[in-house]
Amino acid sequence: MFDGLKDKLSGFREDVEENAEVEENAEVEEPAESDEPEGDEPVADESAAAESPEADHVAESDADAAETAASGGSDDADDDNEPSTFQRAKAFATGRIIIEEEDLEQPLWDLEMALLESDVEMSVAERILETVREKMLGESRKQVETTGELVESALHDALLDVIAVGQFDFEERIAEADKPVTIVFTGVNGVGKTTSIAKLSEWLADRGYSSVMANGDTYRAGANEQIQEHADRLDRELISHDQGGDPAAVIYDGVEYAEANDIDVVLGDTAGRLHTSDDLMAQLEKIDRVVDPDMTLFVDEAVAGQDAVNRAKEFNDAAEIDGAILTKADADSSGGAAISVAYVTGKPILFLGTGQGYDDLTLFEPEELVESLLGED
Ligand SMILES: Nc1nc2c(ncn2[C@@H]2O[C@H](COP(=O)(O)OP(=O)(O)OP(=O)(O)O)[C@@H](O)[C@H]2O)c(=O)[nH]1
Ligand SMILES: [Mg+2]
């Protein structure tokens, strides 16, 4: 899951570390190294090394540092753009790492490209870069020991900042709400709405909540049979009307059934639709009016990347959602939708679908996702 994105993030970490290391090496040129010249090294290099300052003879000001560096007099002149010895010494003394803005320029550019290639939405990528830059260069950054740790902590904060937007505790919301809790599922065709309803029914049962399914997909031929199969396998009640019936009426009946039978949650399916389909969007409005659901969850597939992000936004604009379920995360390497949906809609991702089995539904935990994206494995 999200392996492509993981690789790209670790590429950024390596880039910054490499840049910082090159500087480190350029600065602390040990005279000992020049004891055995490797043959083709020009003589000028040897004299430069001999005159280079020892780490504990730290210059006292920028001007001094510049002078000392200049006195190296080597033709290579690759010392010119280094952060001053003074800055480094100060950073060393205070246990902080100095990253120069220009060290970050190329890696940040590469990171932006990598995020966009991974289908991270533009405004989300920009926000991530902004936070990374701020955390790595700013005064407020955390105390860390190595450049690698600094990058990791900056990326961690930047990712969490966009991924955790609007997050709430779904289980707590269910526990505290008046019963029955009515949840309506929306989204385009074939993304996994019906499957997610079956999975969520199982997820709720595992936590002690009963549920009834109501098939508001009165549009597609075969929809009743499909959801009935799930209901039979899971031994749940299904409320359905004939094809062509009023979806709002079916879900309403589901709520009545739940009230009469002490069922905790009503899971209302709907037909797949585009936000541009006026008739079908009017149906959602009617469901809203007639049933007044406690939650409307937008379902889309993680593999759809940028398209899923755009649709989440369009659905939220047309018929406000409370959260999202991203299915088929098991088949998604880019991770762009998982990172972008919450920031773009202001509504959290609540679950990831991670396979075709009933147990393949995972509560979305931003912190866990960030850790796995930045993890070693
Ligand atoms: N690999 C994988 N497949 C999934 C996941 N969720 C759903 N699917 C598959 O996606 C296909 C479509 O799922 P449905 O639940 O029928 O989708 P839908 O949104 O209800 O489709 P319509 O009712 O036609 O709009 C099925 O073959 C599911 O098994 C998932 O998390 N991972
Ligand atoms: Mg369906």
PDB file of C-alpha atoms in Angstrom, residues 104-363:
ATOM      1  CA  LEU A 104      16.872  22.525   0.287  1.00  0.00           C
ATOM      2  CA  GLU A 105      16.006  24.117  -3.036  1.00  0.00           C
ATOM      3  CA  GLN A 106      16.685  21.153  -5.292  1.00  0.00           C
ATOM      4  CA  PRO A 107      15.388  18.456  -2.918  1.00  0.00           C
ATOM      5  CA  LEU A 108      12.203  20.477  -2.338  1.00  0.00           C
ATOM      6  CA  TRP A 109      11.690  20.888  -6.040  1.00  0.00           C
ATOM      7  CA  ASP A 110      12.192  17.156  -6.505  1.00  0.00           C
ATOM      8  CA  LEU A 111       9.794  16.490  -3.626  1.00  0.00           C
ATOM      9  CA  GLU A 112       7.132  18.657  -5.222  1.00  0.00           C
ATOM     10  CA  MET A 113       7.497  16.805  -8.517  1.00  0.00           C
ATOM     11  CA  ALA A 114       7.362  13.468  -6.686  1.00  0.00           C
ATOM     12  CA  LEU A 115       4.186  14.470  -4.826  1.00  0.00           C
ATOM     13  CA  LEU A 116       2.484  15.656  -7.986  1.00  0.00           C
ATOM     14  CA  GLU A 117       3.502  12.462  -9.798  1.00  0.00           C
ATOM     15  CA  SER A 118       1.924  10.585  -6.906  1.00  0.00           C
ATOM     16  CA  ASP A 119      -1.384  12.335  -7.590  1.00  0.00           C
ATOM     17  CA  VAL A 120      -1.150  14.575  -4.564  1.00  0.00           C
ATOM     18  CA  GLU A 121      -3.353  17.565  -5.286  1.00  0.00           C
ATOM     19  CA  MET A 122      -1.470  20.760  -6.130  1.00  0.00           C
ATOM     20  CA  SER A 123      -2.615  22.834  -3.148  1.00  0.00           C
ATOM     21  CA  VAL A 124      -1.824  19.907  -0.852  1.00  0.00           C
ATOM     22  CA  ALA A 125       1.682  19.499  -2.291  1.00  0.00           C
ATOM     23  CA  GLU A 126       2.280  23.216  -1.840  1.00  0.00           C
ATOM     24  CA  ARG A 127       1.119  23.112   1.734  1.00  0.00           C
ATOM     25  CA  ILE A 128       3.406  20.157   2.456  1.00  0.00           C
ATOM     26  CA  LEU A 129       6.415  21.960   0.964  1.00  0.00           C
ATOM     27  CA  GLU A 130       5.619  25.102   2.902  1.00  0.00           C
ATOM     28  CA  THR A 131       5.528  23.195   6.172  1.00  0.00           C
ATOM     29  CA  VAL A 132       8.693  21.231   5.414  1.00  0.00           C
ATOM     30  CA  ARG A 133      10.568  24.424   4.554  1.00  0.00           C
ATOM     31  CA  GLU A 134       9.308  26.164   7.663  1.00  0.00           C
ATOM     32  CA  LYS A 135      10.169  23.249   9.950  1.00  0.00           C
ATOM     33  CA  MET A 136      13.623  22.785   8.510  1.00  0.00           C
ATOM     34  CA  LEU A 137      14.701  26.392   8.312  1.00  0.00           C
ATOM     35  CA  GLY A 138      12.612  28.093  10.942  1.00  0.00           C
ATOM     36  CA  GLU A 139      13.549  28.946  14.474  1.00  0.00           C
ATOM     37  CA  SER A 140      10.690  26.923  15.916  1.00  0.00           C
ATOM     38  CA  ARG A 141      11.974  23.586  14.752  1.00  0.00           C
ATOM     39  CA  LYS A 142      12.523  20.749  17.129  1.00  0.00           C
ATOM     40  CA  GLN A 143      15.842  19.776  18.673  1.00  0.00           C
ATOM     41  CA  VAL A 144      17.201  16.882  16.669  1.00  0.00           C
ATOM     42  CA  GLU A 145      20.527  15.148  16.417  1.00  0.00           C
ATOM     43  CA  THR A 146      20.975  14.443  12.742  1.00  0.00           C
ATOM     44  CA  THR A 147      19.926  15.857   9.413  1.00  0.00           C
ATOM     45  CA  GLY A 148      17.981  12.635   8.758  1.00  0.00           C
ATOM     46  CA  GLU A 149      15.970  13.163  11.923  1.00  0.00           C
ATOM     47  CA  LEU A 150      15.313  16.770  11.023  1.00  0.00           C
ATOM     48  CA  VAL A 151      13.964  15.777   7.602  1.00  0.00           C
ATOM     49  CA  GLU A 152      11.882  13.018   9.082  1.00  0.00           C
ATOM     50  CA  SER A 153      10.366  15.217  11.722  1.00  0.00           C
ATOM     51  CA  ALA A 154       9.611  17.961   9.165  1.00  0.00           C
ATOM     52  CA  LEU A 155       7.993  15.492   6.755  1.00  0.00           C
ATOM     53  CA  HIS A 156       6.052  13.904   9.599  1.00  0.00           C
ATOM     54  CA  ASP A 157       4.565  17.218  10.688  1.00  0.00           C
ATOM     55  CA  ALA A 158       3.905  18.348   7.119  1.00  0.00           C
ATOM     56  CA  LEU A 159       2.068  15.155   6.162  1.00  0.00           C
ATOM     57  CA  LEU A 160       0.082  14.965   9.374  1.00  0.00           C
ATOM     58  CA  ASP A 161      -0.957  18.577   8.946  1.00  0.00           C
ATOM     59  CA  VAL A 162      -2.770  17.786   5.672  1.00  0.00           C
ATOM     60  CA  ILE A 163      -3.861  14.201   6.327  1.00  0.00           C
ATOM     61  CA  ALA A 164      -5.497  14.770   9.712  1.00  0.00           C
ATOM     62  CA  VAL A 165      -7.765  17.642   8.645  1.00  0.00           C
ATOM     63  CA  GLY A 166     -11.225  17.292  10.206  1.00  0.00           C
ATOM     64  CA  GLN A 167     -10.427  13.928  11.793  1.00  0.00           C
ATOM     65  CA  PHE A 168     -12.886  12.655  14.395  1.00  0.00           C
ATOM     66  CA  ASP A 169     -13.280   9.435  16.304  1.00  0.00           C
ATOM     67  CA  PHE A 170     -15.825   7.464  14.288  1.00  0.00           C
ATOM     68  CA  GLU A 171     -16.437   4.829  16.919  1.00  0.00           C
ATOM     69  CA  GLU A 172     -16.966   7.432  19.606  1.00  0.00           C
ATOM     70  CA  ARG A 173     -19.400   9.260  17.324  1.00  0.00           C
ATOM     71  CA  ILE A 174     -21.402   6.037  16.897  1.00  0.00           C
ATOM     72  CA  ALA A 175     -21.255   5.277  20.603  1.00  0.00           C
ATOM     73  CA  GLU A 176     -22.494   8.695  21.648  1.00  0.00           C
ATOM     74  CA  ALA A 177     -25.172   9.288  18.991  1.00  0.00           C
ATOM     75  CA  ASP A 178     -28.864   8.670  19.566  1.00  0.00           C
ATOM     76  CA  LYS A 179     -29.829   5.356  17.986  1.00  0.00           C
ATOM     77  CA  PRO A 180     -30.453   4.451  15.320  1.00  0.00           C
ATOM     78  CA  VAL A 181     -27.551   6.218  13.620  1.00  0.00           C
ATOM     79  CA  THR A 182     -28.278   6.618   9.924  1.00  0.00           C
ATOM     80  CA  ILE A 183     -25.364   6.607   7.497  1.00  0.00           C
ATOM     81  CA  VAL A 184     -25.822   7.167   3.768  1.00  0.00           C
ATOM     82  CA  PHE A 185     -23.132   6.200   1.263  1.00  0.00           C
ATOM     83  CA  THR A 186     -22.572   8.159  -1.941  1.00  0.00           C
ATOM     84  CA  GLY A 187     -20.104   8.147  -4.818  1.00  0.00           C
ATOM     85  CA  VAL A 188     -19.673   7.301  -8.484  1.00  0.00           C
ATOM     86  CA  ASN A 189     -20.268   3.875 -10.046  1.00  0.00           C
ATOM     87  CA  GLY A 190     -18.321   0.816  -9.103  1.00  0.00           C
ATOM     88  CA  VAL A 191     -16.029   2.344  -6.473  1.00  0.00           C
ATOM     89  CA  GLY A 192     -17.069  -0.013  -3.689  1.00  0.00           C
ATOM     90  CA  LYS A 193     -20.066   1.561  -1.927  1.00  0.00           C
ATOM     91  CA  THR A 194     -22.048  -1.650  -1.526  1.00  0.00           C
ATOM     92  CA  THR A 195     -18.992  -3.678  -0.514  1.00  0.00           C
ATOM     93  CA  SER A 196     -18.044  -1.005   2.030  1.00  0.00           C
ATOM     94  CA  ILE A 197     -21.522  -1.153   3.548  1.00  0.00           C
ATOM     95  CA  ALA A 198     -21.170  -4.905   4.045  1.00  0.00           C
ATOM     96  CA  LYS A 199     -17.691  -4.415   5.514  1.00  0.00           C
ATOM     97  CA  LEU A 200     -18.834  -1.636   7.825  1.00  0.00           C
ATOM     98  CA  SER A 201     -21.742  -3.766   9.011  1.00  0.00           C
ATOM     99  CA  GLU A 202     -19.175  -6.383   9.993  1.00  0.00           C
ATOM    100  CA  TRP A 203     -16.855  -3.776  11.555  1.00  0.00           C
ATOM    101  CA  LEU A 204     -19.767  -2.524  13.676  1.00  0.00           C
ATOM    102  CA  ALA A 205     -20.784  -6.043  14.675  1.00  0.00           C
ATOM    103  CA  ASP A 206     -17.209  -6.691  15.858  1.00  0.00           C
ATOM    104  CA  ARG A 207     -17.672  -3.733  18.208  1.00  0.00           C
ATOM    105  CA  GLY A 208     -21.072  -4.771  19.452  1.00  0.00           C
ATOM    106  CA  TYR A 209     -23.321  -2.626  17.234  1.00  0.00           C
ATOM    107  CA  SER A 210     -26.207  -4.088  15.287  1.00  0.00           C
ATOM    108  CA  SER A 211     -27.025  -2.758  11.826  1.00  0.00           C
ATOM    109  CA  VAL A 212     -29.577  -3.016   9.063  1.00  0.00           C
ATOM    110  CA  MET A 213     -28.887  -2.396   5.377  1.00  0.00           C
ATOM    111  CA  ALA A 214     -31.276  -0.339   3.254  1.00  0.00           C
ATOM    112  CA  ASN A 215     -30.843  -0.461  -0.491  1.00  0.00           C
ATOM    113  CA  GLY A 216     -31.345   3.028  -1.804  1.00  0.00           C
ATOM    114  CA  ASP A 217     -29.874   1.896  -5.130  1.00  0.00           C
ATOM    115  CA  THR A 218     -33.212   1.441  -6.836  1.00  0.00           C
ATOM    116  CA  TYR A 219     -31.630   2.492 -10.108  1.00  0.00           C
ATOM    117  CA  ARG A 220     -29.272  -0.269 -11.224  1.00  0.00           C
ATOM    118  CA  ALA A 221     -30.649  -3.621 -12.317  1.00  0.00           C
ATOM    119  CA  GLY A 222     -29.348  -6.371 -10.056  1.00  0.00           C
ATOM    120  CA  ALA A 223     -28.531  -4.005  -7.189  1.00  0.00           C
ATOM    121  CA  ASN A 224     -31.062  -5.651  -4.842  1.00  0.00           C
ATOM    122  CA  GLU A 225     -29.719  -9.129  -5.544  1.00  0.00           C
ATOM    123  CA  GLN A 226     -26.127  -8.022  -5.021  1.00  0.00           C
ATOM    124  CA  ILE A 227     -26.662  -6.427  -1.614  1.00  0.00           C
ATOM    125  CA  GLN A 228     -29.049  -9.241  -0.605  1.00  0.00           C
ATOM    126  CA  GLU A 229     -26.183 -11.656  -1.092  1.00  0.00           C
ATOM    127  CA  HIS A 230     -24.022  -9.684   1.336  1.00  0.00           C
ATOM    128  CA  ALA A 231     -26.900  -9.444   3.821  1.00  0.00           C
ATOM    129  CA  ASP A 232     -27.484 -13.201   3.657  1.00  0.00           C
ATOM    130  CA  ARG A 233     -23.815 -14.007   4.115  1.00  0.00           C
ATOM    131  CA  LEU A 234     -23.549 -11.685   7.089  1.00  0.00           C
ATOM    132  CA  ASP A 235     -26.976 -12.612   8.433  1.00  0.00           C
ATOM    133  CA  ARG A 236     -28.245  -9.014   8.413  1.00  0.00           C
ATOM    134  CA  GLU A 237     -31.671  -7.669   7.573  1.00  0.00           C
ATOM    135  CA  LEU A 238     -31.982  -5.865   4.239  1.00  0.00           C
ATOM    136  CA  ILE A 239     -34.735  -3.365   3.492  1.00  0.00           C
ATOM    137  CA  SER A 240     -35.372  -2.975  -0.230  1.00  0.00           C
ATOM    138  CA  HIS A 241     -38.045  -1.837  -2.678  1.00  0.00           C
ATOM    139  CA  ASP A 242     -38.503  -2.756  -6.311  1.00  0.00           C
ATOM    140  CA  GLN A 243     -36.195  -1.306  -8.910  1.00  0.00           C
ATOM    141  CA  GLY A 244     -37.328   2.203  -9.876  1.00  0.00           C
ATOM    142  CA  GLY A 245     -38.651   2.965  -6.377  1.00  0.00           C
ATOM    143  CA  ASP A 246     -37.868   6.047  -4.315  1.00  0.00           C
ATOM    144  CA  PRO A 247     -34.468   5.728  -2.572  1.00  0.00           C
ATOM    145  CA  ALA A 248     -35.505   8.132   0.188  1.00  0.00           C
ATOM    146  CA  ALA A 249     -38.498   5.895   0.972  1.00  0.00           C
ATOM    147  CA  VAL A 250     -36.309   2.782   1.238  1.00  0.00           C
ATOM    148  CA  ILE A 251     -33.887   4.389   3.650  1.00  0.00           C
ATOM    149  CA  TYR A 252     -36.794   5.844   5.618  1.00  0.00           C
ATOM    150  CA  ASP A 253     -38.191   2.313   5.947  1.00  0.00           C
ATOM    151  CA  GLY A 254     -34.744   1.201   7.091  1.00  0.00           C
ATOM    152  CA  VAL A 255     -34.842   3.784   9.881  1.00  0.00           C
ATOM    153  CA  GLU A 256     -38.340   2.682  10.920  1.00  0.00           C
ATOM    154  CA  TYR A 257     -37.221  -0.937  10.979  1.00  0.00           C
ATOM    155  CA  ALA A 258     -34.229  -0.021  13.129  1.00  0.00           C
ATOM    156  CA  GLU A 259     -36.382   1.943  15.546  1.00  0.00           C
ATOM    157  CA  ALA A 260     -38.877  -0.900  15.880  1.00  0.00           C
ATOM    158  CA  ASN A 261     -36.186  -3.542  16.342  1.00  0.00           C
ATOM    159  CA  ASP A 262     -33.663  -1.720  18.461  1.00  0.00           C
ATOM    160  CA  ILE A 263     -31.012  -1.718  15.742  1.00  0.00           C
ATOM    161  CA  ASP A 264     -28.090   0.659  16.298  1.00  0.00           C
ATOM    162  CA  VAL A 265     -27.126   1.677  12.778  1.00  0.00           C
ATOM    163  CA  VAL A 266     -28.878   2.023   9.403  1.00  0.00           C
ATOM    164  CA  LEU A 267     -26.545   1.656   6.425  1.00  0.00           C
ATOM    165  CA  GLY A 268     -28.181   3.276   3.389  1.00  0.00           C
ATOM    166  CA  ASP A 269     -26.784   2.377  -0.024  1.00  0.00           C
ATOM    167  CA  THR A 270     -27.334   4.630  -3.037  1.00  0.00           C
ATOM    168  CA  ALA A 271     -26.843   4.245  -6.774  1.00  0.00           C
ATOM    169  CA  GLY A 272     -23.555   5.307  -8.295  1.00  0.00           C
ATOM    170  CA  ARG A 273     -23.846   8.774  -9.777  1.00  0.00           C
ATOM    171  CA  LEU A 274     -21.872  11.671 -11.125  1.00  0.00           C
ATOM    172  CA  HIS A 275     -22.165  14.961  -9.317  1.00  0.00           C
ATOM    173  CA  THR A 276     -23.254  16.379 -12.702  1.00  0.00           C
ATOM    174  CA  SER A 277     -26.271  14.091 -12.909  1.00  0.00           C
ATOM    175  CA  ASP A 278     -29.044  16.449 -11.837  1.00  0.00           C
ATOM    176  CA  ASP A 279     -31.715  13.785 -11.320  1.00  0.00           C
ATOM    177  CA  LEU A 280     -29.527  11.630  -9.170  1.00  0.00           C
ATOM    178  CA  MET A 281     -28.183  14.543  -7.182  1.00  0.00           C
ATOM    179  CA  ALA A 282     -31.793  15.644  -6.556  1.00  0.00           C
ATOM    180  CA  GLN A 283     -32.343  12.153  -5.097  1.00  0.00           C
ATOM    181  CA  LEU A 284     -29.577  12.777  -2.590  1.00  0.00           C
ATOM    182  CA  GLU A 285     -31.182  16.061  -1.604  1.00  0.00           C
ATOM    183  CA  LYS A 286     -34.465  14.259  -1.079  1.00  0.00           C
ATOM    184  CA  ILE A 287     -32.782  11.602   1.075  1.00  0.00           C
ATOM    185  CA  ASP A 288     -31.284  14.439   3.101  1.00  0.00           C
ATOM    186  CA  ARG A 289     -34.671  16.048   3.544  1.00  0.00           C
ATOM    187  CA  VAL A 290     -36.716  12.933   4.250  1.00  0.00           C
ATOM    188  CA  VAL A 291     -34.266  10.905   6.313  1.00  0.00           C
ATOM    189  CA  ASP A 292     -31.923  13.576   7.645  1.00  0.00           C
ATOM    190  CA  PRO A 293     -29.026  11.115   7.960  1.00  0.00           C
ATOM    191  CA  ASP A 294     -26.547  11.456  10.803  1.00  0.00           C
ATOM    192  CA  MET A 295     -23.681  10.989   8.386  1.00  0.00           C
ATOM    193  CA  THR A 296     -23.172  11.016   4.649  1.00  0.00           C
ATOM    194  CA  LEU A 297     -20.027   9.178   3.663  1.00  0.00           C
ATOM    195  CA  PHE A 298     -18.435   9.649   0.280  1.00  0.00           C
ATOM    196  CA  VAL A 299     -16.882   6.492  -1.125  1.00  0.00           C
ATOM    197  CA  ASP A 300     -14.215   6.469  -3.806  1.00  0.00           C
ATOM    198  CA  GLU A 301     -11.305   4.315  -4.811  1.00  0.00           C
ATOM    199  CA  ALA A 302      -7.781   5.262  -3.787  1.00  0.00           C
ATOM    200  CA  VAL A 303      -6.506   3.994  -7.133  1.00  0.00           C
ATOM    201  CA  ALA A 304      -8.426   6.790  -8.884  1.00  0.00           C
ATOM    202  CA  GLY A 305      -5.870   9.256  -7.457  1.00  0.00           C
ATOM    203  CA  GLN A 306      -6.468  12.813  -8.580  1.00  0.00           C
ATOM    204  CA  ASP A 307      -9.911  11.911  -9.993  1.00  0.00           C
ATOM    205  CA  ALA A 308     -11.006  10.683  -6.586  1.00  0.00           C
ATOM    206  CA  VAL A 309      -9.781  13.924  -5.019  1.00  0.00           C
ATOM    207  CA  ASN A 310     -11.708  16.027  -7.531  1.00  0.00           C
ATOM    208  CA  ARG A 311     -14.852  13.974  -7.093  1.00  0.00           C
ATOM    209  CA  ALA A 312     -14.665  14.220  -3.319  1.00  0.00           C
ATOM    210  CA  LYS A 313     -14.592  17.977  -3.652  1.00  0.00           C
ATOM    211  CA  GLU A 314     -17.426  18.056  -6.178  1.00  0.00           C
ATOM    212  CA  PHE A 315     -19.652  15.767  -4.105  1.00  0.00           C
ATOM    213  CA  ASN A 316     -18.953  17.758  -0.984  1.00  0.00           C
ATOM    214  CA  ASP A 317     -19.913  20.946  -2.793  1.00  0.00           C
ATOM    215  CA  ALA A 318     -23.093  19.410  -4.227  1.00  0.00           C
ATOM    216  CA  ALA A 319     -24.325  17.362  -1.249  1.00  0.00           C
ATOM    217  CA  GLU A 320     -22.244  17.933   1.832  1.00  0.00           C
ATOM    218  CA  ILE A 321     -20.369  14.913   3.123  1.00  0.00           C
ATOM    219  CA  ASP A 322     -19.199  14.142   6.668  1.00  0.00           C
ATOM    220  CA  GLY A 323     -16.294  11.935   5.736  1.00  0.00           C
ATOM    221  CA  ALA A 324     -14.863   9.589   3.151  1.00  0.00           C
ATOM    222  CA  ILE A 325     -14.038   5.940   2.656  1.00  0.00           C
ATOM    223  CA  LEU A 326     -11.196   5.202   0.276  1.00  0.00           C
ATOM    224  CA  THR A 327     -11.452   1.728  -1.163  1.00  0.00           C
ATOM    225  CA  LYS A 328      -8.927  -0.385  -3.056  1.00  0.00           C
ATOM    226  CA  ALA A 329      -6.059   1.074  -1.056  1.00  0.00           C
ATOM    227  CA  ASP A 330      -4.564  -2.420  -1.308  1.00  0.00           C
ATOM    228  CA  ALA A 331      -4.037  -1.790  -5.018  1.00  0.00           C
ATOM    229  CA  ASP A 332      -2.844   1.800  -4.712  1.00  0.00           C
ATOM    230  CA  SER A 333       0.809   2.663  -4.794  1.00  0.00           C
ATOM    231  CA  SER A 334       0.551   6.432  -5.266  1.00  0.00           C
ATOM    232  CA  GLY A 335      -1.195   7.399  -2.017  1.00  0.00           C
ATOM    233  CA  GLY A 336      -2.166  10.767  -3.540  1.00  0.00           C
ATOM    234  CA  ALA A 337      -5.863  10.470  -2.740  1.00  0.00           C
ATOM    235  CA  ALA A 338      -5.209   9.318   0.816  1.00  0.00           C
ATOM    236  CA  ILE A 339      -3.058  12.372   1.402  1.00  0.00           C
ATOM    237  CA  SER A 340      -5.232  14.904  -0.373  1.00  0.00           C
ATOM    238  CA  VAL A 341      -8.929  14.191   0.234  1.00  0.00           C
ATOM    239  CA  ALA A 342      -9.190  15.561   3.773  1.00  0.00           C
ATOM    240  CA  TYR A 343      -7.264  18.754   3.046  1.00  0.00           C
ATOM    241  CA  VAL A 344      -9.218  19.470  -0.127  1.00  0.00           C
ATOM    242  CA  THR A 345     -12.691  18.784   1.308  1.00  0.00           C
ATOM    243  CA  GLY A 346     -12.114  19.675   4.950  1.00  0.00           C
ATOM    244  CA  LYS A 347     -13.722  16.299   5.759  1.00  0.00           C
ATOM    245  CA  PRO A 348     -11.760  13.351   7.098  1.00  0.00           C
ATOM    246  CA  ILE A 349     -11.073   9.983   5.546  1.00  0.00           C
ATOM    247  CA  LEU A 350     -12.612   7.565   8.037  1.00  0.00           C
ATOM    248  CA  PHE A 351     -11.810   4.160   6.581  1.00  0.00           C
ATOM    249  CA  LEU A 352      -9.581   2.504   4.027  1.00  0.00           C
ATOM    250  CA  GLY A 353     -10.813  -0.485   2.063  1.00  0.00           C
ATOM    251  CA  THR A 354      -7.897  -2.856   1.835  1.00  0.00           C
ATOM    252  CA  GLY A 355      -9.222  -5.898  -0.025  1.00  0.00           C
ATOM    253  CA  GLN A 356     -12.310  -7.807  -1.053  1.00  0.00           C
ATOM    254  CA  GLY A 357     -12.991  -9.641   2.213  1.00  0.00           C
ATOM    255  CA  TYR A 358     -15.446  -8.435   4.839  1.00  0.00           C
ATOM    256  CA  ASP A 359     -12.608  -7.808   7.273  1.00  0.00           C
ATOM    257  CA  ASP A 360     -10.694  -5.676   4.807  1.00  0.00           C
ATOM    258  CA  LEU A 361     -11.789  -2.362   6.242  1.00  0.00           C
ATOM    259  CA  THR A 362      -9.326  -0.391   8.336  1.00  0.00           C
ATOM    260  CA  LEU A 363     -10.071   2.601  10.474  1.00  0.00           C
TER     261      LEU A 363
END
